[in-house]
Amino acid sequence: MAKKILIVEDEQDILQLVRMYLEKEGYRTCTATSGLAGLKQTKTEHPDLVILDLMLAEMDGLEVCKRIRADPKTAIIPIIMLTAKAEESDTIIGLELGADDYVTKPFSPKALVARVKALFRRLERAKEEPARFVYGKLVVDLERHEVIADGREVPLTAKEFGLLEQLLRNPGRVLTRDVLLNAVWGYDYYGTTRTVDVHVRRLKQKVPLLNDAIVSVKSLGYKLKEHDHPT
Ligand code: CA
């Protein structure tokens, strides 16, 4: 089925233009014109991606982004933010809050569609489950459960390995502690999100080259920097 994209934008002409271009490319769309309505729709419409304007009535885009990421049910939905040039610092905050990409206004709808496609491609690639990840001088073999850093094998516990695997599968994306807990420990685990912090710290101790690569994202969780695009 065609992917569904939620567009949250309070300027009607931009909203309709973006919608038209996305539908022309075969995407399904749904729309909201306020932050609050947009947040509600991420829960009810189950979009595959959210295009989120920064300046919105009721609740601004940054707050919407933060709440989408904080809710385990919506935490992994990819988000592209629409920002104005003057709001560059907001853009940076947006990326810290877990937006996957941003497009600066005024933009051409074609350029936005290209970014949407690129993001979907990036996510598809990550889902293809390669048996082996290469991240700089780190090689992780999923089948053999083997981690080679700087040419030397590093023994990891199952949980440390699981964490590393989740991060490698989602380079450049913020993974909240809840998402990591569910993925590595399982939904029936009753530990606290502090568990994740402890294991990330141990993982960094064992594999020092991850020290700069795994970044902590404010109160949310962790992100593995994309290797080709160091930020
Ligand atoms: Ca706006």
Coordinates of C-alpha atoms and ligand atoms in Angstrom, one line a residue:
M1 CA 0.0 0.0 0.0
A2 CA 1.1 3.5 -0.7
K3 CA 2.8 5.3 2.2
K4 CA 0.7 7.8 4.1
I5 CA 2.1 11.2 4.9
L6 CA 0.7 13.6 7.5
I7 CA 1.2 17.2 6.6
V8 CA 0.9 19.6 9.6
E9 CA 0.9 23.2 8.2
D10 CA -1.3 26.2 9.1
E11 CA -0.7 28.0 5.8
Q12 CA -3.4 26.7 3.5
D13 CA -1.7 27.4 0.2
I14 CA 1.5 25.7 1.3
L15 CA -0.5 22.8 2.7
Q16 CA -2.5 22.3 -0.5
L17 CA 0.6 22.6 -2.7
V18 CA 2.6 20.1 -0.7
R19 CA -0.4 17.7 -0.6
M20 CA -0.8 18.0 -4.4
Y21 CA 2.8 17.2 -5.1
L22 CA 2.9 14.3 -2.7
E23 CA -0.3 12.8 -4.1
K24 CA 1.0 13.2 -7.6
E25 CA 3.9 11.0 -6.5
G26 CA 1.5 8.3 -5.4
Y27 CA 1.6 9.0 -1.6
R28 CA -1.6 9.1 0.5
T29 CA -1.9 12.2 2.6
C30 CA -3.8 13.5 5.6
T31 CA -3.5 17.0 6.9
A32 CA -3.8 19.1 10.1
T33 CA -3.7 22.8 10.5
S34 CA -2.7 23.1 14.1
G35 CA 0.0 21.5 16.3
L36 CA -2.5 19.9 18.6
A37 CA -4.6 18.4 15.7
G38 CA -1.4 17.2 14.1
L39 CA -0.3 15.4 17.3
K40 CA -3.7 13.8 17.6
Q41 CA -3.5 12.6 13.9
T42 CA -0.1 11.0 14.4
K43 CA -1.9 8.6 16.9
T44 CA -5.1 8.1 14.9
E45 CA -3.9 8.1 11.3
H46 CA -0.7 6.0 11.7
P47 CA 1.2 8.0 9.1
D48 CA 4.5 6.6 7.7
L49 CA 6.0 10.1 7.9
V50 CA 5.1 13.5 9.3
I51 CA 5.9 16.8 7.5
L52 CA 5.8 19.3 10.4
D53 CA 5.7 23.0 10.2
L54 CA 7.6 24.8 13.0
M55 CA 5.4 27.8 13.5
L56 CA 1.9 26.5 14.4
A57 CA -1.0 27.6 16.4
E58 CA -1.9 25.9 19.7
M59 CA 1.3 23.9 20.0
D60 CA 4.4 24.7 18.0
G61 CA 6.3 22.2 15.8
L62 CA 9.1 21.7 18.3
E63 CA 6.6 20.7 21.0
V64 CA 4.7 18.4 18.6
C65 CA 8.0 16.8 17.6
K66 CA 9.0 16.3 21.2
R67 CA 5.7 14.7 22.1
I68 CA 5.7 12.4 19.0
R69 CA 9.2 11.1 20.1
A70 CA 8.2 10.8 23.8
D71 CA 5.3 8.5 23.1
P72 CA 6.5 4.9 22.4
K73 CA 3.6 4.3 20.0
T74 CA 4.7 7.2 17.7
A75 CA 8.4 7.5 18.7
I76 CA 9.8 6.0 15.5
I77 CA 7.7 7.9 13.0
P78 CA 10.1 9.8 10.7
I79 CA 9.6 13.6 10.8
I80 CA 10.7 16.3 8.3
M81 CA 10.4 19.8 9.7
L82 CA 9.6 22.9 7.7
T83 CA 11.5 25.9 9.1
A84 CA 12.1 29.5 8.0
K85 CA 15.6 30.8 7.6
A86 CA 15.3 33.1 10.6
E87 CA 14.6 30.1 12.7
E88 CA 17.9 28.4 12.2
S89 CA 18.5 27.9 16.0
D90 CA 15.0 26.3 16.1
T91 CA 16.1 24.0 13.3
I92 CA 19.0 22.7 15.4
I93 CA 16.7 22.2 18.4
G94 CA 14.3 20.4 16.1
L95 CA 17.0 18.0 15.0
E96 CA 18.0 17.5 18.7
L97 CA 14.4 16.8 19.5
G98 CA 14.4 14.0 17.0
A99 CA 13.4 15.4 13.6
D100 CA 15.0 13.3 10.8
D101 CA 15.5 16.1 8.4
Y102 CA 14.4 19.7 7.7
V103 CA 13.5 21.9 4.7
T104 CA 13.9 25.6 4.9
K105 CA 11.1 27.9 3.7
P106 CA 10.6 29.1 1.0
F107 CA 11.1 25.7 -0.6
S108 CA 10.1 24.1 -3.9
P109 CA 7.6 21.3 -3.5
K110 CA 9.8 19.2 -5.8
A111 CA 12.7 19.6 -3.4
L112 CA 10.5 18.6 -0.5
V113 CA 9.3 15.5 -2.4
A114 CA 12.9 14.6 -3.1
R115 CA 13.7 14.8 0.6
V116 CA 10.7 12.6 1.5
K117 CA 11.9 10.0 -1.0
A118 CA 15.4 10.1 0.3
L119 CA 14.3 9.6 3.8
F120 CA 12.1 6.7 2.9
R121 CA 15.0 5.2 1.0
R122 CA 17.3 5.6 4.0
L123 CA 14.8 3.9 6.3
E124 CA 14.2 1.0 3.8
R125 CA 18.0 0.4 3.6
A126 CA 18.2 0.3 7.3
K127 CA 15.4 -2.3 7.4
E128 CA 17.0 -4.6 4.9
E129 CA 18.8 -6.3 7.8
P130 CA 22.3 -6.8 6.5
A131 CA 24.2 -9.6 8.2
R132 CA 27.1 -7.3 8.8
F133 CA 27.5 -3.6 9.7
V134 CA 30.6 -1.6 9.0
Y135 CA 30.9 1.6 10.8
G136 CA 34.3 3.1 10.4
K137 CA 36.7 0.8 12.2
L138 CA 33.9 -1.1 13.7
V139 CA 32.6 -4.3 12.2
V140 CA 29.6 -6.0 13.6
D141 CA 28.6 -9.5 12.4
L142 CA 24.9 -10.2 13.4
E143 CA 25.0 -13.8 12.7
R144 CA 28.1 -14.6 14.5
H145 CA 27.4 -12.1 17.3
E146 CA 30.9 -10.7 16.7
V147 CA 32.2 -7.2 17.2
I148 CA 35.5 -6.2 15.8
A149 CA 36.8 -2.8 16.8
D150 CA 40.1 -1.5 15.4
G151 CA 40.9 -5.1 14.3
R152 CA 40.3 -6.6 17.7
E153 CA 37.4 -8.7 18.9
V154 CA 35.4 -7.1 21.7
P155 CA 33.2 -9.4 23.9
L156 CA 29.8 -7.9 24.5
T157 CA 26.9 -9.1 26.6
A158 CA 23.7 -9.9 24.7
K159 CA 22.1 -6.6 25.8
E160 CA 25.1 -4.5 24.9
F161 CA 25.1 -6.2 21.5
G162 CA 21.3 -5.6 21.1
L163 CA 21.7 -1.9 21.9
L164 CA 24.6 -1.6 19.4
E165 CA 22.5 -3.4 16.8
Q166 CA 19.5 -1.1 17.2
L167 CA 21.8 2.0 16.9
L168 CA 23.5 0.6 13.8
R169 CA 20.1 -0.1 12.2
N170 CA 19.0 3.5 12.7
P171 CA 21.9 5.7 12.0
G172 CA 21.2 9.4 12.4
R173 CA 17.9 8.7 14.2
V174 CA 17.0 9.5 17.8
L175 CA 16.0 6.3 19.6
T176 CA 14.2 7.0 22.9
R177 CA 15.0 5.0 26.0
D178 CA 11.6 3.5 25.8
V179 CA 12.1 2.4 22.2
L180 CA 15.5 0.9 23.1
L181 CA 14.1 -0.9 26.1
N182 CA 11.3 -2.4 24.1
A183 CA 13.6 -3.5 21.3
V184 CA 16.3 -5.0 23.4
W185 CA 14.7 -6.0 26.7
G186 CA 11.2 -6.6 25.4
Y187 CA 7.8 -5.2 26.3
D188 CA 7.4 -7.3 29.4
Y189 CA 10.6 -5.9 31.0
Y190 CA 9.9 -4.0 34.1
G191 CA 13.2 -2.2 34.5
T192 CA 13.6 1.5 34.3
T193 CA 14.9 3.5 31.4
R194 CA 18.1 4.1 33.6
T195 CA 19.0 0.6 32.5
V196 CA 19.6 1.9 29.0
D197 CA 22.0 4.6 30.2
V198 CA 24.0 2.0 32.2
H199 CA 24.3 -0.3 29.2
V200 CA 25.2 2.5 26.8
R201 CA 28.0 3.6 29.2
R202 CA 29.4 0.1 29.4
L203 CA 29.1 -0.2 25.6
K204 CA 31.2 2.9 25.2
Q205 CA 33.8 1.7 27.8
K206 CA 34.2 -1.6 25.8
V207 CA 34.2 0.1 22.4
P208 CA 35.9 3.5 22.8
L209 CA 35.4 4.4 19.2
L210 CA 31.7 4.7 20.0
N211 CA 32.4 7.4 22.6
D212 CA 31.9 10.3 20.1
A213 CA 29.6 8.3 17.7
I214 CA 26.8 7.6 20.2
V215 CA 25.4 11.0 21.3
S216 CA 23.0 11.5 24.1
V217 CA 20.0 13.6 23.0
K218 CA 18.7 15.8 25.8
S219 CA 16.1 14.0 27.9
L220 CA 15.1 11.7 25.0
G221 CA 17.6 9.0 24.3
Y222 CA 20.5 8.2 22.0
K223 CA 21.5 8.6 18.4
L224 CA 24.4 7.0 16.4
K225 CA 25.9 9.7 14.2
E226 CA 25.8 8.8 10.6
H227 CA 29.2 7.8 9.6
D228 CA 29.4 9.6 6.3
H229 CA 27.9 12.8 7.6
P230 CA 29.5 13.6 10.9
T231 CA 27.6 16.3 12.7
Ligands
CA1 CA 3.3 28.1 10.0

